[in-house]
mmCIF file of C-alpha atoms and ligand atoms in Angstrom:
data_model
loop_
_atom_site.group_PDB
_atom_site.id
_atom_site.type_symbol
_atom_site.label_atom_id
_atom_site.label_comp_id
_atom_site.label_asym_id
_atom_site.label_seq_id
_atom_site.Cartn_x
_atom_site.Cartn_y
_atom_site.Cartn_z
ATOM 1 C CA MET A 27 47.939 128.187 105.929
ATOM 2 C CA LEU A 28 47.368 128.820 109.619
ATOM 3 C CA PRO A 29 45.492 126.159 111.560
ATOM 4 C CA LYS A 30 42.945 128.783 112.632
ATOM 5 C CA ASN A 31 42.191 129.496 109.008
ATOM 6 C CA GLN A 32 41.801 125.794 108.299
ATOM 7 C CA THR A 33 39.300 125.549 111.120
ATOM 8 C CA ASN A 34 37.303 128.439 109.704
ATOM 9 C CA ARG A 35 37.405 126.910 106.237
ATOM 10 C CA ASN A 36 36.071 123.688 107.639
ATOM 11 C CA ARG A 37 33.382 125.386 109.700
ATOM 12 C CA ILE A 38 32.310 127.459 106.708
ATOM 13 C CA TYR A 39 32.103 124.459 104.408
ATOM 14 C CA GLN A 40 30.112 122.452 106.954
ATOM 15 C CA LEU A 41 27.729 125.365 107.480
ATOM 16 C CA VAL A 42 27.099 125.848 103.761
ATOM 17 C CA HIS A 43 26.723 122.077 103.395
ATOM 18 C CA GLU A 44 24.139 122.023 106.181
ATOM 19 C CA ARG A 45 22.177 125.088 105.072
ATOM 20 C CA GLY A 46 22.243 124.432 101.330
ATOM 21 C CA SER A 47 22.606 128.126 100.563
ATOM 22 C CA ILE A 48 23.635 131.025 102.747
ATOM 23 C CA SER A 49 25.064 134.533 102.346
ATOM 24 C CA LYS A 50 28.549 135.577 103.446
ATOM 25 C CA PRO A 51 27.264 138.035 106.090
ATOM 26 C CA GLU A 52 25.119 135.220 107.517
ATOM 27 C CA ILE A 53 28.143 132.909 107.583
ATOM 28 C CA ALA A 54 30.122 135.559 109.471
ATOM 29 C CA ALA A 55 27.303 136.174 111.938
ATOM 30 C CA LEU A 56 26.537 132.513 112.593
ATOM 31 C CA LEU A 57 30.156 131.508 113.057
ATOM 32 C CA GLY A 58 31.116 134.628 115.000
ATOM 33 C CA ILE A 59 33.882 135.590 112.559
ATOM 34 C CA SER A 60 34.521 138.838 110.730
ATOM 35 C CA LEU A 61 33.054 139.385 107.279
ATOM 36 C CA PRO A 62 36.523 139.715 105.647
ATOM 37 C CA THR A 63 37.498 136.342 107.189
ATOM 38 C CA ALA A 64 34.319 134.749 105.846
ATOM 39 C CA ILE A 65 34.900 136.278 102.389
ATOM 40 C CA GLN A 66 38.544 135.187 102.304
ATOM 41 C CA ASN A 67 37.728 131.596 103.249
ATOM 42 C CA VAL A 68 34.796 131.310 100.891
ATOM 43 C CA LYS A 69 37.092 132.574 98.133
ATOM 44 C CA SER A 70 39.710 129.930 98.869
ATOM 45 C CA LEU A 71 37.045 127.178 98.833
ATOM 46 C CA GLN A 72 35.675 128.628 95.586
ATOM 47 C CA GLN A 73 39.114 128.549 94.010
ATOM 48 C CA GLU A 74 39.308 124.846 94.808
ATOM 49 C CA GLY A 75 35.919 124.332 93.171
ATOM 50 C CA LEU A 76 34.205 123.291 96.405
ATOM 51 C CA LEU A 77 31.890 126.285 96.866
ATOM 52 C CA LYS A 78 30.159 128.477 94.314
ATOM 53 C CA GLU A 79 28.091 131.610 94.309
ATOM 54 C CA GLY A 80 24.496 130.926 93.505
ATOM 55 C CA GLU A 81 21.133 132.605 93.362
ATOM 56 C CA ILE A 82 20.588 135.935 94.983
ATOM 57 C CA LEU A 83 18.883 135.466 98.321
ATOM 58 C CA GLU A 84 15.576 137.235 98.942
ATOM 59 C CA SER A 85 16.358 140.464 100.712
ATOM 60 C CA THR A 86 14.196 141.702 103.553
ATOM 61 C CA GLY A 87 14.691 145.308 102.553
ATOM 62 C CA GLY A 88 18.401 145.959 102.520
ATOM 63 C CA ARG A 89 20.953 145.061 99.916
ATOM 64 C CA LYS A 90 20.436 141.761 98.106
ATOM 65 C CA ALA A 91 22.947 139.127 99.192
ATOM 66 C CA ILE A 92 24.492 136.508 96.964
ATOM 67 C CA ALA A 93 24.081 132.966 98.221
ATOM 68 C CA VAL A 94 27.022 130.642 98.654
ATOM 69 C CA THR A 95 26.315 126.989 97.847
ATOM 70 C CA CYS A 96 28.318 123.771 97.715
ATOM 71 C CA GLU A 97 29.643 122.435 94.450
ATOM 72 C CA LYS A 98 28.276 118.966 95.164
ATOM 73 C CA ASN A 99 29.931 117.441 92.133
ATOM 74 C CA ALA A 100 33.470 118.513 92.996
ATOM 75 C CA LYS A 101 34.341 115.036 94.268
ATOM 76 C CA PHE A 102 32.835 111.562 94.198
ATOM 77 C CA ALA A 103 33.211 108.201 95.879
ATOM 78 C CA ILE A 104 32.328 104.633 94.990
ATOM 79 C CA GLY A 105 30.408 102.302 97.277
ATOM 80 C CA THR A 106 30.046 98.581 96.617
ATOM 81 C CA ASP A 107 27.878 96.270 98.681
ATOM 82 C CA ILE A 108 28.883 92.631 98.430
ATOM 83 C CA THR A 109 26.242 90.169 99.632
ATOM 84 C CA ARG A 110 25.968 86.429 99.176
ATOM 85 C CA ASN A 111 23.858 86.739 96.028
ATOM 86 C CA HIS A 112 24.254 90.300 94.762
ATOM 87 C CA ILE A 113 26.688 93.074 94.157
ATOM 88 C CA SER A 114 25.427 96.671 94.305
ATOM 89 C CA ILE A 115 27.497 99.626 93.172
ATOM 90 C CA VAL A 116 26.815 103.321 93.690
ATOM 91 C CA LEU A 117 28.713 106.473 92.786
ATOM 92 C CA ILE A 118 27.847 109.373 95.044
ATOM 93 C CA ASN A 119 28.830 113.037 95.151
ATOM 94 C CA LEU A 120 29.703 115.221 98.155
ATOM 95 C CA ALA A 121 26.001 115.514 99.035
ATOM 96 C CA ALA A 122 25.640 111.701 98.906
ATOM 97 C CA ASP A 123 23.341 111.977 95.870
ATOM 98 C CA ILE A 124 23.512 108.750 93.884
ATOM 99 C CA ILE A 125 24.918 109.675 90.464
ATOM 100 C CA GLU A 126 25.114 106.149 89.090
ATOM 101 C CA SER A 127 24.084 102.769 90.424
ATOM 102 C CA ALA A 128 24.092 99.158 89.350
ATOM 103 C CA ARG A 129 22.801 96.014 90.990
ATOM 104 C CA VAL A 130 23.808 92.656 89.599
ATOM 105 C CA GLU A 131 22.876 89.153 90.694
ATOM 106 C CA MET A 132 26.227 87.539 91.290
ATOM 107 C CA VAL A 133 26.737 84.703 93.747
ATOM 108 C CA TYR A 134 29.744 85.389 95.942
ATOM 109 C CA ASP A 135 32.717 83.209 95.239
ATOM 110 C CA ASN A 136 36.116 83.690 96.842
ATOM 111 C CA THR A 137 37.998 83.460 93.545
ATOM 112 C CA PRO A 138 40.060 85.879 91.413
ATOM 113 C CA ALA A 139 37.392 85.600 88.692
ATOM 114 C CA TYR A 140 34.702 86.962 91.042
ATOM 115 C CA TYR A 141 36.838 89.917 92.154
ATOM 116 C CA GLN A 142 37.890 90.684 88.569
ATOM 117 C CA GLU A 143 34.231 90.811 87.556
ATOM 118 C CA ALA A 144 33.400 93.067 90.532
ATOM 119 C CA VAL A 145 36.195 95.470 89.573
ATOM 120 C CA ARG A 146 35.062 95.394 85.945
ATOM 121 C CA LEU A 147 31.511 96.324 87.010
ATOM 122 C CA ILE A 148 32.819 99.191 89.163
ATOM 123 C CA ASN A 149 34.961 100.565 86.335
ATOM 124 C CA GLN A 150 32.011 100.213 83.984
ATOM 125 C CA ALA A 151 29.804 102.233 86.356
ATOM 126 C CA VAL A 152 32.458 104.971 86.457
ATOM 127 C CA THR A 153 32.609 105.048 82.652
ATOM 128 C CA VAL A 154 28.822 105.180 82.302
ATOM 129 C CA SER A 155 28.621 108.021 84.858
ATOM 130 C CA GLY A 156 31.062 110.157 82.874
ATOM 131 C CA ILE A 157 32.835 111.096 86.112
ATOM 132 C CA ASP A 158 36.521 111.930 85.805
ATOM 133 C CA PRO A 159 38.376 109.144 87.685
ATOM 134 C CA ASP A 160 40.684 111.854 89.100
ATOM 135 C CA ASP A 161 37.700 113.252 91.017
ATOM 136 C CA ILE A 162 37.008 109.935 92.750
ATOM 137 C CA LEU A 163 38.241 109.911 96.335
ATOM 138 C CA GLY A 164 38.084 106.169 96.866
ATOM 139 C CA ALA A 165 36.083 102.966 96.854
ATOM 140 C CA GLY A 166 34.418 101.570 99.965
ATOM 141 C CA PHE A 167 33.260 97.942 100.131
ATOM 142 C CA SER A 168 30.420 96.911 102.405
ATOM 143 C CA VAL A 169 30.682 93.264 103.435
ATOM 144 C CA PRO A 170 28.866 91.079 105.952
ATOM 145 C CA GLY A 171 31.502 90.179 108.491
ATOM 146 C CA VAL A 172 33.837 91.160 111.290
ATOM 147 C CA LEU A 173 36.747 93.287 110.096
ATOM 148 C CA THR A 174 40.047 94.560 111.362
ATOM 149 C CA ARG A 175 39.826 98.076 112.790
ATOM 150 C CA ASP A 176 41.649 99.578 109.799
ATOM 151 C CA GLY A 177 39.120 98.058 107.393
ATOM 152 C CA GLN A 178 41.810 96.260 105.430
ATOM 153 C CA MET A 179 40.832 92.660 106.190
ATOM 154 C CA ILE A 180 37.731 90.532 106.791
ATOM 155 C CA ILE A 181 38.587 88.515 109.913
ATOM 156 C CA TYR A 182 35.639 86.228 109.218
ATOM 157 C CA SER A 183 32.349 86.333 107.424
ATOM 158 C CA HIS A 184 29.835 83.602 108.111
ATOM 159 C CA VAL A 185 27.611 84.776 105.252
ATOM 160 C CA LEU A 186 30.412 84.777 102.676
ATOM 161 C CA GLY A 187 32.163 81.763 104.171
ATOM 162 C CA ALA A 188 35.417 83.714 104.084
ATOM 163 C CA SER A 189 38.142 84.473 106.610
ATOM 164 C CA ALA A 190 41.416 86.407 106.631
ATOM 165 C CA LEU A 191 40.414 88.026 103.345
ATOM 166 C CA GLN A 192 42.401 91.142 102.439
ATOM 167 C CA CYS A 193 40.790 94.259 101.000
ATOM 168 C CA SER A 194 43.593 94.330 98.436
ATOM 169 C CA THR A 195 42.477 90.900 97.177
ATOM 170 C CA ILE A 196 38.945 92.180 96.574
ATOM 171 C CA SER A 197 39.999 95.470 94.979
ATOM 172 C CA ARG A 198 42.953 94.196 92.941
ATOM 173 C CA GLY A 199 43.163 96.114 89.682
ATOM 174 C CA LEU A 200 41.020 98.994 90.925
ATOM 175 C CA ASN A 201 42.895 102.287 90.732
ATOM 176 C CA TYR A 202 41.384 103.920 93.814
ATOM 177 C CA PRO A 203 42.164 103.730 97.525
ATOM 178 C CA SER A 204 39.908 101.047 98.991
ATOM 179 C CA VAL A 205 38.551 100.129 102.393
ATOM 180 C CA LEU A 206 36.118 97.588 103.819
ATOM 181 C CA CYS A 207 33.204 98.250 106.167
ATOM 182 C CA ASN A 208 30.784 95.939 107.927
ATOM 183 C CA ASP A 209 27.457 96.075 106.040
ATOM 184 C CA ALA A 210 25.268 97.093 108.981
ATOM 185 C CA ASN A 211 27.795 99.733 110.034
ATOM 186 C CA ALA A 212 27.859 101.094 106.472
ATOM 187 C CA ALA A 213 24.058 101.264 106.375
ATOM 188 C CA GLY A 214 24.082 102.968 109.789
ATOM 189 C CA ILE A 215 26.513 105.601 108.490
ATOM 190 C CA ALA A 216 24.222 106.299 105.514
ATOM 191 C CA GLU A 217 21.180 106.626 107.777
ATOM 192 C CA MET A 218 22.982 109.043 110.085
ATOM 193 C CA TRP A 219 23.875 111.151 107.076
ATOM 194 C CA LYS A 220 20.149 111.415 106.290
ATOM 195 C CA HIS A 221 19.317 112.234 109.922
ATOM 196 C CA LYS A 222 21.788 115.101 110.049
ATOM 197 C CA TYR A 223 20.298 116.704 113.123
ATOM 198 C CA ARG A 224 20.811 113.558 115.181
ATOM 199 C CA THR A 225 24.160 112.578 116.635
ATOM 200 C CA ASP A 226 23.282 109.302 118.395
ATOM 201 C CA ALA A 227 21.344 106.334 117.041
ATOM 202 C CA VAL A 228 21.322 102.580 116.884
ATOM 203 C CA TYR A 229 20.587 100.898 113.588
ATOM 204 C CA LEU A 230 18.947 97.486 113.546
ATOM 205 C CA SER A 231 19.565 95.703 110.268
ATOM 206 C CA LEU A 232 16.759 93.219 109.556
ATOM 207 C CA SER A 233 18.025 91.362 106.491
ATOM 208 C CA ASP A 234 18.506 87.629 105.929
ATOM 209 C CA THR A 235 20.667 87.897 109.010
ATOM 210 C CA VAL A 236 20.243 90.471 111.770
ATOM 211 C CA GLY A 237 22.997 92.956 112.507
ATOM 212 C CA GLY A 238 23.301 96.460 113.722
ATOM 213 C CA ALA A 239 25.371 99.563 114.238
ATOM 214 C CA ILE A 240 25.919 101.902 117.153
ATOM 215 C CA LEU A 241 26.503 105.547 116.245
ATOM 216 C CA LEU A 242 27.534 107.826 119.070
ATOM 217 C CA HIS A 243 28.432 111.484 118.546
ATOM 218 C CA ASN A 244 28.152 110.835 114.815
ATOM 219 C CA GLU A 245 30.838 108.160 114.878
ATOM 220 C CA LEU A 246 30.611 104.386 114.783
ATOM 221 C CA TYR A 247 31.165 102.658 118.062
ATOM 222 C CA LEU A 248 32.950 99.439 117.087
ATOM 223 C CA GLY A 249 33.749 97.958 120.473
ATOM 224 C CA GLU A 250 37.052 96.443 121.525
ATOM 225 C CA ASN A 251 36.844 93.613 118.998
ATOM 226 C CA GLN A 252 34.906 95.354 116.201
ATOM 227 C CA ARG A 253 31.828 93.361 117.209
ATOM 228 C CA GLY A 254 29.818 96.211 118.744
ATOM 229 C CA GLY A 255 26.228 96.308 117.516
ATOM 230 C CA GLU A 256 25.869 92.605 116.677
ATOM 231 C CA PHE A 257 22.297 92.733 117.949
ATOM 232 C CA GLY A 258 21.400 89.576 116.037
ATOM 233 C CA HIS A 259 22.981 87.568 118.823
ATOM 234 C CA PHE A 260 21.151 89.069 121.776
ATOM 235 C CA THR A 261 19.527 86.133 123.536
ATOM 236 C CA LEU A 262 15.805 86.513 122.972
ATOM 237 C CA VAL A 263 14.583 83.048 124.033
ATOM 238 C CA ARG A 264 16.641 80.936 126.418
ATOM 239 C CA ASP A 265 17.282 77.506 124.779
ATOM 240 C CA GLY A 266 15.237 78.729 121.814
ATOM 241 C CA LEU A 267 15.583 78.177 118.083
ATOM 242 C CA PRO A 268 19.059 77.439 116.716
ATOM 243 C CA CYS A 269 21.033 80.381 115.322
ATOM 244 C CA TYR A 270 23.640 80.142 112.558
ATOM 245 C CA CYS A 271 26.222 81.241 115.130
ATOM 246 C CA GLY A 272 25.858 77.850 116.826
ATOM 247 C CA ARG A 273 23.931 79.080 119.846
ATOM 248 C CA GLN A 274 20.216 78.997 120.559
ATOM 249 C CA GLY A 275 17.525 81.622 120.938
ATOM 250 C CA CYS A 276 19.372 84.535 119.308
ATOM 251 C CA VAL A 277 17.405 87.487 117.902
ATOM 252 C CA ASP A 278 18.576 86.379 114.454
ATOM 253 C CA ALA A 279 16.513 83.185 114.647
ATOM 254 C CA TYR A 280 13.323 85.208 115.310
ATOM 255 C CA CYS A 281 13.770 88.579 113.622
ATOM 256 C CA SER A 282 15.641 87.965 110.365
ATOM 257 C CA ALA A 283 13.783 88.813 107.149
ATOM 258 C CA LEU A 284 13.897 85.076 106.370
ATOM 259 C CA THR A 285 11.474 84.324 109.191
ATOM 260 C CA LEU A 286 8.876 86.265 107.177
ATOM 261 C CA SER A 287 9.898 85.594 103.576
ATOM 262 C CA ARG A 288 9.937 81.824 104.097
ATOM 263 C CA HIS A 289 6.132 82.073 104.362
ATOM 264 C CA ALA A 290 5.959 83.683 100.907
ATOM 265 C CA ASN A 291 8.286 81.670 98.671
ATOM 266 C CA GLY A 292 11.276 83.663 99.869
ATOM 267 C CA ASP A 293 9.727 86.877 98.568
ATOM 268 C CA LEU A 294 9.365 89.746 101.081
ATOM 269 C CA ASN A 295 7.324 91.804 98.602
ATOM 270 C CA LEU A 296 4.841 88.972 98.382
ATOM 271 C CA PHE A 297 4.769 88.583 102.168
ATOM 272 C CA PHE A 298 3.771 92.214 102.697
ATOM 273 C CA GLU A 299 1.341 92.118 99.785
ATOM 274 C CA ARG A 300 -0.433 89.188 101.456
ATOM 275 C CA LEU A 301 -0.303 90.880 104.845
ATOM 276 C CA ASN A 302 -1.854 94.041 103.383
ATOM 277 C CA ASN A 303 -4.554 91.944 101.746
ATOM 278 C CA GLY A 304 -5.490 90.464 105.121
ATOM 279 C CA ASP A 305 -4.213 86.943 104.366
ATOM 280 C CA LYS A 306 -5.300 84.829 107.355
ATOM 281 C CA ASN A 307 -2.191 82.635 107.248
ATOM 282 C CA ILE A 308 0.204 85.554 107.128
ATOM 283 C CA LYS A 309 -1.297 87.720 109.877
ATOM 284 C CA PRO A 310 -0.308 85.453 112.807
ATOM 285 C CA VAL A 311 3.223 85.149 111.387
ATOM 286 C CA TRP A 312 3.509 88.942 111.386
ATOM 287 C CA GLU A 313 2.041 89.249 114.888
ATOM 288 C CA GLN A 314 4.508 86.706 116.227
ATOM 289 C CA TYR A 315 7.328 88.559 114.475
ATOM 290 C CA LEU A 316 6.152 91.885 115.878
ATOM 291 C CA SER A 317 6.241 90.458 119.371
ATOM 292 C CA TYR A 318 9.903 89.407 119.040
ATOM 293 C CA LEU A 319 10.818 92.660 117.327
ATOM 294 C CA THR A 320 9.157 94.581 120.159
ATOM 295 C CA THR A 321 11.333 92.886 122.784
ATOM 296 C CA THR A 322 14.446 93.546 120.717
ATOM 297 C CA VAL A 323 13.649 97.218 120.108
ATOM 298 C CA ASN A 324 12.756 97.714 123.758
ATOM 299 C CA ASN A 325 16.100 96.200 124.809
ATOM 300 C CA LEU A 326 17.882 98.591 122.458
ATOM 301 C CA ALA A 327 15.911 101.540 123.809
ATOM 302 C CA VAL A 328 16.687 100.612 127.406
ATOM 303 C CA SER A 329 20.380 100.132 126.558
ATOM 304 C CA PHE A 330 20.946 103.226 124.450
ATOM 305 C CA ASP A 331 18.114 105.697 125.102
ATOM 306 C CA CYS A 332 18.321 107.133 121.585
ATOM 307 C CA THR A 333 16.821 106.860 118.102
ATOM 308 C CA VAL A 334 16.339 103.266 116.925
ATOM 309 C CA ILE A 335 16.390 102.975 113.128
ATOM 310 C CA LEU A 336 14.856 99.825 111.648
ATOM 311 C CA GLY A 337 16.550 98.927 108.381
ATOM 312 C CA GLY A 338 17.952 96.072 106.341
ATOM 313 C CA TYR A 339 15.870 94.312 103.655
ATOM 314 C CA LEU A 340 12.809 94.703 105.867
ATOM 315 C CA GLY A 341 13.324 98.438 106.319
ATOM 316 C CA GLU A 342 11.653 99.476 103.084
ATOM 317 C CA PHE A 343 8.406 97.732 104.092
ATOM 318 C CA LEU A 344 8.142 99.014 107.654
ATOM 319 C CA GLU A 345 6.941 102.602 107.261
ATOM 320 C CA PRO A 346 3.214 101.657 107.235
ATOM 321 C CA TYR A 347 3.715 99.539 110.376
ATOM 322 C CA ILE A 348 5.852 101.906 112.396
ATOM 323 C CA GLU A 349 2.900 103.104 114.516
ATOM 324 C CA ASP A 350 2.013 99.461 115.314
ATOM 325 C CA ILE A 351 5.606 98.844 116.356
ATOM 326 C CA ARG A 352 5.664 101.994 118.523
ATOM 327 C CA ARG A 353 2.386 101.016 120.211
ATOM 328 C CA SER A 354 3.644 97.505 120.812
ATOM 329 C CA VAL A 355 6.882 98.752 122.399
ATOM 330 C CA ALA A 356 4.924 101.246 124.523
ATOM 331 C CA GLN A 357 3.072 98.285 126.060
ATOM 332 C CA VAL A 358 6.239 96.623 127.337
ATOM 333 C CA THR A 359 8.633 99.453 128.022
ATOM 334 C CA THR A 360 9.766 100.445 131.497
ATOM 335 C CA PHE A 361 10.169 104.092 130.621
ATOM 336 C CA LEU A 362 6.836 105.270 129.366
ATOM 337 C CA GLY A 363 6.814 108.218 127.072
ATOM 338 C CA ASN A 364 7.064 109.089 123.451
ATOM 339 C CA GLU A 365 7.964 106.161 121.181
ATOM 340 C CA ASP A 366 8.802 108.461 118.243
ATOM 341 C CA TYR A 367 12.431 107.458 118.665
ATOM 342 C CA ILE A 368 11.563 104.297 116.704
ATOM 343 C CA THR A 369 11.803 105.014 113.005
ATOM 344 C CA ALA A 370 11.986 103.187 109.684
ATOM 345 C CA CYS A 371 15.159 103.681 107.655
ATOM 346 C CA ALA A 372 15.377 106.601 105.215
ATOM 347 C CA TYR A 373 17.229 104.659 102.522
ATOM 348 C CA LYS A 374 14.952 102.010 101.102
ATOM 349 C CA LYS A 375 17.724 100.424 99.079
ATOM 350 C CA GLU A 376 21.477 100.766 98.706
ATOM 351 C CA ALA A 377 22.057 102.083 102.239
ATOM 352 C CA ALA A 378 25.113 99.866 102.737
ATOM 353 C CA ALA A 379 26.652 100.847 99.389
ATOM 354 C CA VAL A 380 26.065 104.559 100.063
ATOM 355 C CA GLY A 381 27.527 104.192 103.556
ATOM 356 C CA ALA A 382 30.615 102.474 102.148
ATOM 357 C CA ALA A 383 31.117 105.387 99.740
ATOM 358 C CA LEU A 384 30.640 107.875 102.598
ATOM 359 C CA LEU A 385 33.779 106.399 104.169
ATOM 360 C CA TYR A 386 35.621 108.620 101.691
ATOM 361 C CA ILE A 387 33.211 111.565 101.528
ATOM 362 C CA ARG A 388 32.979 112.227 105.278
ATOM 363 C CA PRO A 389 36.732 112.420 105.966
ATOM 364 C CA PHE A 390 37.214 114.580 102.863
ATOM 365 C CA ILE A 391 34.681 117.099 104.147
ATOM 366 C CA ASN A 392 36.040 116.917 107.684
ATOM 367 C CA GLN A 393 39.601 117.702 106.621
ATOM 368 C CA LEU A 394 38.766 120.752 104.494
HETATM 369 ZN ZN1 ZN B 410 23.433 83.820 117.208
#
């Protein structure tokens, strides 16, 4: 096939993917290609089971046009999020819909027994889903840590207490191509997928540790040492509280989810329940937190001048407070204007697992 044709195929697939359903004449018009070229390419994608003809589009008077839609379930990918205390598994299709998911409490342990159990759980999820293993593109693993650029080794992970850990060790016995991704980067990828119309964003992961991801032109910016976006170690307070990294005053020591949950028996749900109920002991804790978060978000805004997505464990609780956060940032920011760029994450749970699975979905779509 000619490269030009491949480009048209790819553009057509992306357009249908974006629009949901569209007619062939519309495809031709929007992409500036001839109708026969559009028809020929749609046909080839149909033959591969990636596009299908769907409902007849409402006509505005002329001939009724048949809509072309994506066959979302043509391919799938597995995403697994490994944290210190849990393992979460998702199976997603080409539209990133979660087809199957499982979350198991399982304390991380760098032993063959742990990895065998993880692989068993993944295979079990595949079986339960009824998906043909031949239709699975690969398995992405989200892990907290700094990785090699090729995603084949964890250089070190403070949270897991692991270093020089190979992807092949984790995925041994799993019959799919596998790759690792930093957890905050994976969650950032998932969020960008949801915010399709945006191409640049920073993601601030507010979990038991604070991390982040930088997404520029729809791609992760990893930095020279794969440490780009480690916002948890911005210095927030000179000579401040100790951080797990060994330094003092890092954002992590002030903005991690732990700084809130430790006031509610380690339970974030309970913290926000008490806050909503006007608990007098909880309110000042939240206000103090908001003040540190404001400085952090403002620093991100000044640095990147783009959408700031607040996620991590805290993300699912932030929607009702997003206006408070915007107002608070507006009070300190240098560049006055619209604070709508600050937003709560779209995925309330499983963002990192979905993002890890997207490591196989995105390239598949891009190479069509
Ligand atoms: Zn630190």
